[in-house]
Amino acid sequence: MSDLAKDDGAVAAGSGEKKLGLSALVALVIGSMIGGGVFSLPQNFALVASPGALIVGWVITGIGMLCLAFIYQNLSARCPHLEGGIYSYARAGFGDFIGFQAAWGYWFSAWLGNVSYAVLLFSAVSFFFPVFGDGNNLASIIGASIVLWLVHTLVLRGVREAAWINTILTVIKVLVLIIFIIAVFIAFRLGVLTADFWGRMMQVDGTHPDLFNQVKSTMLVTTWVFIGIEGATVVSARAANRRDIGKATVVGLLGALAIYVLVSVLSMGILDQATLAGLKNPSMAGVLESVVGPWGAKFVAGGVVLSVAGALLAWTLFASELPKVAAQDGVFPEIFAHENHRQSPSVSLWITNGLVQLFLLLALFYQAGYQVLFSIATAAILPPYLFSAAYGLKLVWTREHYKPGEKLARDWVISIIATVYGFWLCFAAGNSMLLSSLLFIPGAIVYVWKKKHSQQRCFNGMEACVLIALILVAVYTLVQIFAGAISIT
């Protein structure tokens, strides 16, 4: 945390705003990626793949995500004027409409995801206090609401102050995971890992799954655990040094990737695959309990609480910051652009957390309705990753922001792999990706209203084609829903 102290004196031009140093940016990246999902990885992977397939899947995922991280590093260095990161890249590369939809989908998924984090938080707390049940009863919603507005107050006091608290929580939850890794490493048994290394004895629906399908299944799991890799780019305007944005993205990714791989692979050397697959989530609790005894389960449960609390704070920052930047760019409604005297995105924060509070109540009184909306919004956060990678590829193609004679071979490889992986992320989301089209249609209505209000042209030719395609996909999705082919529960 030394750079946080070093950057205390960094001041935004004319505003007195203290900026974020490298460690704070790294903590935002790791803190947003590592939420509650990591604690369920042993069971999630054992359910679909053998150890060998898992390792192959991690290699492929690691290459794809590392290339995506390099894309963000490259874009942050070459386009420092784009302060909205993941949203700004979509807009710069493909126009206002695509940029708006990227911001709309990212924002919607971010704050609705915070509803899930709040529910998960008290589901984990119930391990110590059973009154909270599954995290969606009255006691849990009251507790979650209190936490929500405490986080709200913290962010209102300033983004840097909130980022500092997030750094502390991130360090603590990483220490919890490191302790788990050390414990299972000591107890690791190679024979357990290699007993059915390629899954030849594993049966799913009476068949022997081939390696390809096992690897594909692991990558469906890994699709979601890296959401948040773009965290440093979202708050890029708050960075003390723009070069730190790319560094934080790569360092954060490598740290999270190492933790994910070690947690999932080492667990398969503790319990056999069938036992892991039958564990109750968070399955890390069952793994550590088998190594050190009952206190291990409580230790992991405490880690879940701290991890989810940190993720809730990080995503509150992202969900309020991105609409503010989009509004300052004239893409989102102007009301989101307002900041308070501490340079916190106050109006965006009030709107965002107001919606979170509303949906916490919905989760209490109308669970089915909340689940429907969550299904629709789940995958809406993925297209911005594809747009970012595609923008990186576009820059290499056009040589924009490149010096004459600059070598492009490395960037060609990275941008092609990242773009292909971006397509894969959207494809792997399956029906969730189709459902998200239902979210982008209301976004298009807001976009048209904003353009009309500003007396600007709504669509160019390409954007009109995108809108028509979006409408067709949404209509097809509705038909599939009513036919029972796509479930929204």
XYZ file of C-alpha atoms in Angstrom:
489
model
C 0.000 0.000 0.000
C 3.029 2.280 -0.202
C 1.918 3.892 -3.416
C -1.345 4.906 -1.787
C 0.591 6.905 0.708
C 2.900 8.242 -1.970
C -0.019 9.433 -4.044
C -1.813 11.133 -1.184
C -0.598 14.409 -2.487
C -1.648 13.763 -6.066
C -4.261 16.310 -6.937
C -6.687 16.539 -9.806
C -6.273 19.697 -11.804
C -8.316 22.415 -10.225
C -10.380 20.073 -8.067
C -8.275 19.025 -5.076
C -9.248 15.411 -5.748
C -6.825 12.811 -4.431
C -6.008 10.175 -7.000
C -5.695 6.383 -6.928
C -2.272 4.760 -6.831
C -1.238 1.425 -8.310
C -2.086 -0.711 -5.270
C -5.583 0.792 -5.050
C -6.146 0.060 -8.749
C -4.856 -3.511 -8.403
C -7.113 -4.001 -5.384
C -10.124 -2.785 -7.386
C -9.351 -5.276 -10.155
C -8.794 -8.224 -7.801
C -11.561 -7.159 -5.430
C -14.151 -6.986 -8.195
C -13.114 -10.294 -9.801
C -12.835 -12.297 -6.592
C -16.280 -12.242 -5.020
C -18.207 -15.279 -3.871
C -17.649 -17.465 -6.932
C -14.104 -18.548 -6.077
C -15.353 -20.285 -2.927
C -17.574 -22.581 -5.031
C -15.020 -23.449 -7.724
C -14.076 -26.935 -6.417
C -17.668 -28.194 -6.683
C -18.462 -26.250 -9.863
C -15.531 -27.771 -11.746
C -15.790 -31.299 -10.303
C -19.368 -31.416 -11.508
C -18.366 -31.052 -15.169
C -14.731 -32.010 -15.712
C -11.807 -34.215 -14.764
C -8.504 -32.778 -13.477
C -6.872 -33.050 -16.915
C -9.716 -31.264 -18.664
C -9.706 -28.626 -15.932
C -6.015 -27.871 -16.484
C -6.497 -27.658 -20.276
C -9.456 -25.361 -19.738
C -7.428 -23.088 -17.465
C -4.610 -22.863 -20.023
C -7.037 -21.767 -22.752
C -8.864 -19.386 -20.431
C -5.596 -17.946 -19.137
C -4.366 -17.185 -22.653
C -7.673 -15.569 -23.630
C -7.972 -13.459 -20.499
C -4.308 -12.459 -20.558
C -4.721 -11.199 -24.128
C -7.804 -9.265 -23.019
C -5.787 -7.760 -20.154
C -3.057 -6.766 -22.629
C -5.757 -5.122 -24.771
C -6.780 -2.950 -21.818
C -3.139 -2.197 -21.083
C -2.543 -1.187 -24.699
C -5.714 0.903 -24.993
C -5.132 2.721 -21.709
C -1.637 3.666 -22.898
C -2.577 4.682 -26.455
C -5.916 6.327 -25.662
C -5.463 8.063 -22.286
C -8.180 10.560 -23.217
C -10.842 7.820 -23.028
C -11.765 8.056 -19.360
C -14.643 5.575 -19.250
C -12.516 2.578 -20.083
C -14.651 -0.338 -21.200
C -17.539 1.916 -22.253
C -15.335 4.552 -23.885
C -13.562 1.972 -26.038
C -16.880 0.723 -27.418
C -17.975 4.272 -28.198
C -14.664 5.343 -29.756
C -14.540 2.266 -31.931
C -18.142 1.868 -33.009
C -20.119 5.044 -32.332
C -22.475 6.544 -29.779
C -25.187 3.879 -29.998
C -22.827 0.955 -29.365
C -21.105 2.993 -26.660
C -24.411 3.751 -24.967
C -25.519 0.122 -25.086
C -22.175 -0.992 -23.652
C -22.584 1.479 -20.786
C -26.262 0.577 -20.336
C -25.660 -3.182 -20.189
C -22.607 -2.837 -17.954
C -24.386 -0.505 -15.539
C -27.545 -2.606 -15.369
C -25.609 -5.835 -14.770
C -23.339 -4.164 -12.217
C -26.047 -2.826 -9.925
C -28.275 -5.884 -10.266
C -25.233 -8.001 -9.496
C -24.891 -5.986 -6.292
C -28.350 -7.197 -5.296
C -27.032 -10.748 -5.605
C -23.907 -9.852 -3.627
C -26.064 -8.424 -0.835
C -28.168 -11.602 -0.724
C -25.047 -13.806 -0.858
C -23.427 -11.779 1.911
C -26.174 -12.588 4.402
C -26.460 -16.135 3.174
C -22.811 -16.479 4.239
C -23.462 -14.645 7.527
C -26.198 -17.202 8.235
C -23.422 -19.763 8.727
C -22.764 -17.958 12.030
C -26.257 -16.551 12.640
C -28.936 -18.928 11.268
C -31.633 -16.254 11.532
C -30.514 -14.960 8.099
C -31.458 -18.225 6.365
C -30.684 -18.259 2.629
C -30.033 -14.519 2.547
C -33.433 -13.493 1.150
C -35.676 -13.459 4.227
C -36.802 -10.342 6.107
C -33.840 -10.286 8.501
C -31.392 -10.626 5.597
C -33.005 -7.890 3.505
C -32.945 -5.520 6.490
C -29.282 -6.358 7.089
C -28.440 -6.049 3.388
C -30.185 -2.666 3.230
C -28.125 -1.403 6.165
C -24.906 -2.574 4.496
C -25.977 -1.036 1.182
C -26.440 2.430 2.658
C -23.259 2.181 4.718
C -21.378 1.494 1.475
C -23.327 4.338 -0.133
C -22.232 6.738 2.597
C -18.642 5.574 2.267
C -18.550 6.217 -1.490
C -20.241 9.610 -1.035
C -17.310 10.593 1.172
C -15.002 10.114 -1.802
C -13.961 7.475 -4.311
C -10.409 7.326 -2.997
C -11.553 6.728 0.585
C -13.821 3.912 -0.597
C -10.986 2.467 -2.697
C -8.739 2.484 0.373
C -11.290 0.430 2.344
C -11.590 -1.891 -0.654
C -7.802 -2.345 -0.630
C -7.902 -3.480 3.001
C -10.762 -5.923 2.345
C -8.989 -7.273 -0.742
C -5.766 -7.905 1.176
C -7.704 -9.762 3.896
C -9.654 -11.981 1.505
C -6.533 -12.788 -0.518
C -4.832 -13.812 2.744
C -7.782 -16.108 3.507
C -7.409 -17.733 0.092
C -3.632 -18.055 0.492
C -4.105 -19.810 3.841
C -6.531 -22.220 2.163
C -4.058 -22.847 -0.655
C -1.196 -23.530 1.778
C -3.344 -25.942 3.814
C -4.517 -27.979 0.809
C -1.036 -27.904 -0.727
C 0.376 -29.537 2.405
C -2.387 -32.157 2.400
C -2.338 -32.615 -1.398
C -2.202 -36.224 -2.660
C -1.052 -36.745 -6.230
C -2.746 -40.130 -6.381
C -6.163 -38.559 -5.801
C -5.557 -36.080 -8.608
C -4.386 -38.666 -11.123
C -6.812 -41.497 -10.255
C -9.049 -40.546 -13.187
C -7.059 -37.699 -14.688
C -8.881 -37.538 -18.041
C -12.341 -38.488 -16.815
C -12.542 -41.837 -18.550
C -14.531 -43.288 -15.664
C -16.716 -40.232 -15.150
C -20.228 -40.602 -16.436
C -22.727 -37.898 -17.212
C -26.220 -39.080 -18.206
C -24.836 -42.575 -18.696
C -22.156 -41.530 -21.181
C -18.427 -40.961 -21.063
C -17.862 -37.275 -21.905
C -15.008 -36.625 -24.301
C -12.200 -34.210 -23.491
C -13.577 -31.456 -25.724
C -16.939 -31.327 -23.938
C -15.265 -31.408 -20.548
C -12.983 -28.506 -21.488
C -15.942 -26.583 -22.913
C -17.825 -27.094 -19.643
C -14.913 -25.743 -17.591
C -14.795 -22.651 -19.773
C -18.492 -22.052 -19.183
C -17.639 -21.837 -15.480
C -14.626 -19.570 -16.051
C -16.702 -17.174 -18.185
C -17.992 -15.472 -15.054
C -15.101 -15.532 -12.589
C -13.103 -12.888 -14.477
C -15.865 -10.292 -14.643
C -14.202 -7.191 -13.206
C -10.914 -7.423 -15.128
C -11.773 -3.998 -16.572
C -12.063 -2.408 -13.117
C -9.014 -0.142 -13.401
C -10.188 1.205 -16.768
C -13.625 2.137 -15.402
C -12.029 4.494 -12.864
C -9.194 5.555 -15.188
C -10.028 9.241 -14.694
C -9.213 8.772 -10.989
C -5.758 7.241 -11.560
C -2.731 9.207 -10.373
C -0.676 7.758 -13.220
C -2.394 6.548 -16.403
C 0.344 3.961 -16.960
C -0.784 2.275 -13.743
C -4.130 1.356 -15.348
C -2.598 -1.216 -17.664
C -0.220 -2.476 -14.981
C -3.075 -2.920 -12.497
C -5.149 -4.829 -15.055
C -2.379 -7.317 -15.874
C -1.174 -7.728 -12.274
C -4.752 -8.124 -11.018
C -5.543 -10.720 -13.661
C -2.391 -12.759 -12.980
C -3.073 -12.688 -9.241
C -6.696 -13.794 -9.618
C -5.776 -16.440 -12.204
C -3.128 -17.942 -9.912
C -5.631 -18.118 -7.046
C -8.350 -19.681 -9.206
C -6.043 -22.335 -10.661
C -4.516 -23.295 -7.318
C -7.877 -23.453 -5.514
C -9.521 -25.622 -8.180
C -6.605 -27.943 -9.057
C -5.300 -28.510 -5.512
C -8.831 -29.310 -4.294
C -8.901 -32.200 -6.773
C -5.913 -33.635 -4.951
C -7.754 -33.587 -1.624
C -11.104 -35.215 -2.436
C -12.042 -37.377 -5.400
C -14.151 -35.862 -8.131
C -17.433 -37.472 -7.106
C -17.052 -36.256 -3.515
C -16.163 -32.733 -4.636
C -19.151 -32.658 -6.990
C -21.452 -33.543 -4.085
C -20.234 -30.815 -1.734
C -22.555 -28.037 -0.644
C -21.446 -24.571 -1.715
C -19.290 -22.773 -0.762
C -17.464 -26.021 -1.477
C -14.092 -24.665 -0.321
C -15.522 -25.016 3.187
C -15.987 -28.755 2.735
C -12.513 -29.149 1.252
C -10.777 -27.303 4.095
C -12.926 -29.053 6.698
C -11.682 -32.407 5.387
C -8.103 -31.196 5.907
C -8.157 -29.306 9.227
C -11.490 -30.160 10.821
C -14.741 -28.235 11.511
C -13.046 -24.885 12.090
C -11.971 -24.915 8.445
C -15.571 -24.570 7.275
C -16.113 -21.571 9.554
C -12.858 -20.032 8.360
C -13.998 -20.260 4.723
C -17.452 -18.917 5.601
C -15.793 -15.897 7.199
C -13.731 -15.477 4.045
C -16.897 -15.499 1.960
C -18.367 -12.704 4.080
C -15.276 -10.497 3.708
C -14.851 -11.325 0.024
C -18.437 -10.521 -0.905
C -18.365 -7.325 1.171
C -15.290 -6.178 -0.748
C -16.835 -7.075 -4.093
C -20.004 -5.178 -3.168
C -17.929 -2.072 -2.446
C -15.876 -2.366 -5.647
C -18.931 -2.858 -7.852
C -20.726 0.053 -6.177
C -17.811 2.219 -7.316
C -18.002 0.862 -10.880
C -21.797 1.030 -11.108
C -21.812 4.698 -10.134
C -18.637 5.835 -11.922
C -19.348 4.538 -15.423
C -22.761 6.266 -15.885
C -21.177 9.486 -14.629
C -18.463 9.343 -17.299
C -21.010 8.409 -19.974
C -23.157 11.371 -18.950
C -20.166 13.716 -19.071
C -19.584 12.481 -22.624
C -23.182 13.361 -23.528
C -24.266 9.730 -23.994
C -26.171 9.093 -20.745
C -28.772 11.550 -19.356
C -27.063 14.640 -17.936
C -28.335 14.039 -14.404
C -25.823 11.204 -13.949
C -22.878 13.575 -14.445
C -23.239 15.485 -11.173
C -20.518 15.150 -8.522
C -20.583 16.337 -4.928
C -17.898 18.488 -3.315
C -15.788 15.381 -2.689
C -15.805 14.514 -6.429
C -17.990 11.468 -5.760
C -20.560 10.626 -8.508
C -23.361 11.441 -6.095
C -26.450 11.489 -8.324
C -25.367 8.360 -10.191
C -24.733 6.718 -6.821
C -28.175 7.657 -5.464
C -29.925 6.347 -8.584
C -27.867 3.155 -8.629
C -28.300 2.276 -4.971
C -31.945 3.302 -5.058
C -32.452 0.625 -7.705
C -30.457 -1.885 -5.652
C -32.706 -1.178 -2.653
C -35.831 -1.565 -4.789
C -34.689 -4.933 -6.078
C -33.701 -6.116 -2.613
C -37.345 -5.604 -1.676
C -38.379 -7.361 -4.878
C -36.168 -10.315 -3.921
C -38.055 -10.459 -0.613
C -41.633 -10.101 -1.847
C -41.413 -11.355 -5.433
C -38.491 -13.733 -5.778
C -39.634 -15.007 -9.189
C -39.687 -11.495 -10.657
C -36.184 -10.789 -9.371
C -34.879 -14.037 -10.854
C -36.375 -13.175 -14.249
C -34.678 -9.788 -14.330
C -31.406 -11.240 -13.092
C -31.480 -13.855 -15.870
C -32.033 -11.105 -18.430
C -29.218 -8.880 -17.114
C -26.611 -11.569 -16.378
C -24.871 -11.604 -19.762
C -25.358 -7.931 -20.649
C -21.940 -7.205 -19.169
C -20.138 -9.423 -21.722
C -20.487 -7.479 -25.030
C -18.346 -4.576 -23.724
C -15.421 -7.019 -23.456
C -15.897 -7.982 -27.098
C -16.155 -4.315 -28.136
C -12.947 -3.481 -26.271
C -11.042 -6.302 -27.966
C -12.511 -5.398 -31.354
C -11.486 -1.757 -30.847
C -7.945 -2.910 -30.118
C -8.027 -4.930 -33.353
C -9.409 -1.922 -35.225
C -6.547 0.286 -34.028
C -3.985 -2.241 -35.245
C -5.803 -2.515 -38.588
C -5.984 1.257 -39.148
C -2.672 2.053 -37.367
C -4.506 4.809 -35.498
C -2.575 5.903 -32.379
C 0.495 4.022 -33.652
C 3.759 5.702 -34.621
C 5.008 5.372 -38.210
C 7.075 2.228 -38.569
C 6.030 0.832 -35.189
C 6.012 -2.975 -35.116
C 2.518 -4.433 -34.957
C 3.047 -8.211 -34.896
C 2.562 -8.588 -31.131
C -0.549 -6.410 -31.088
C -2.005 -8.262 -34.092
C -1.717 -11.581 -32.239
C -3.042 -10.224 -28.958
C -5.992 -8.377 -30.502
C -7.044 -11.328 -32.679
C -6.938 -13.765 -29.752
C -8.748 -11.300 -27.466
C -11.455 -10.660 -30.073
C -12.007 -14.373 -30.673
C -12.155 -14.886 -26.914
C -14.630 -12.019 -26.620
C -16.868 -13.791 -29.113
C -16.442 -16.971 -27.100
C -17.549 -15.248 -23.882
C -20.766 -14.103 -25.552
C -21.334 -17.506 -27.163
C -20.650 -19.392 -23.937
C -23.310 -17.340 -22.162
C -25.866 -19.149 -24.340
C -29.479 -18.330 -23.542
C -28.416 -15.651 -21.057
C -26.944 -13.726 -23.985
C -30.215 -13.986 -25.905
C -32.173 -12.852 -22.854
C -29.950 -9.795 -22.498
C -31.294 -8.521 -25.826
C -34.537 -7.804 -23.948
C -32.575 -5.413 -21.747
C -30.973 -3.540 -24.644
C -34.317 -2.628 -26.246
C -35.358 -0.352 -23.317
C -31.814 1.007 -23.506
C -32.388 1.950 -27.139
C -35.518 3.856 -26.100
C -33.543 5.823 -23.490
C -30.845 6.477 -26.090
C -33.374 7.865 -28.606
C -34.929 10.063 -25.909
C -31.483 11.401 -24.969
C -30.585 12.174 -28.594
C -33.927 13.844 -29.291
C -33.612 15.878 -26.117
C -30.172 17.042 -27.268
C -31.482 17.644 -30.817
C -28.965 15.207 -32.261
C -29.259 12.572 -34.958
C -30.115 9.215 -33.395
C -28.587 6.662 -35.769
C -26.258 6.428 -38.707
C -26.617 3.644 -41.242
C -24.563 1.066 -39.368
C -26.247 1.866 -36.051
C -29.685 1.505 -37.635
C -28.685 -1.958 -38.858
C -27.498 -2.866 -35.376
C -30.809 -1.693 -33.900
C -32.812 -3.753 -36.411
C -30.678 -6.824 -35.653
C -31.155 -6.234 -31.933
C -34.934 -6.020 -32.351
C -34.990 -9.235 -34.388
C -32.966 -11.074 -31.742
C -35.269 -9.769 -29.001
C -38.366 -10.910 -30.923
C -36.802 -14.338 -31.507
C -35.960 -14.575 -27.792
C -39.543 -13.749 -26.792
C -40.856 -16.404 -29.179
C -38.471 -18.950 -27.648
C -39.572 -17.962 -24.136
C -43.271 -18.381 -24.918
C -42.524 -21.693 -26.656
C -40.766 -22.912 -23.500
C -37.412 -23.326 -25.256
C -35.733 -20.664 -23.062
C -36.264 -20.549 -19.326
C -36.224 -17.257 -17.420
C -36.366 -18.702 -13.924
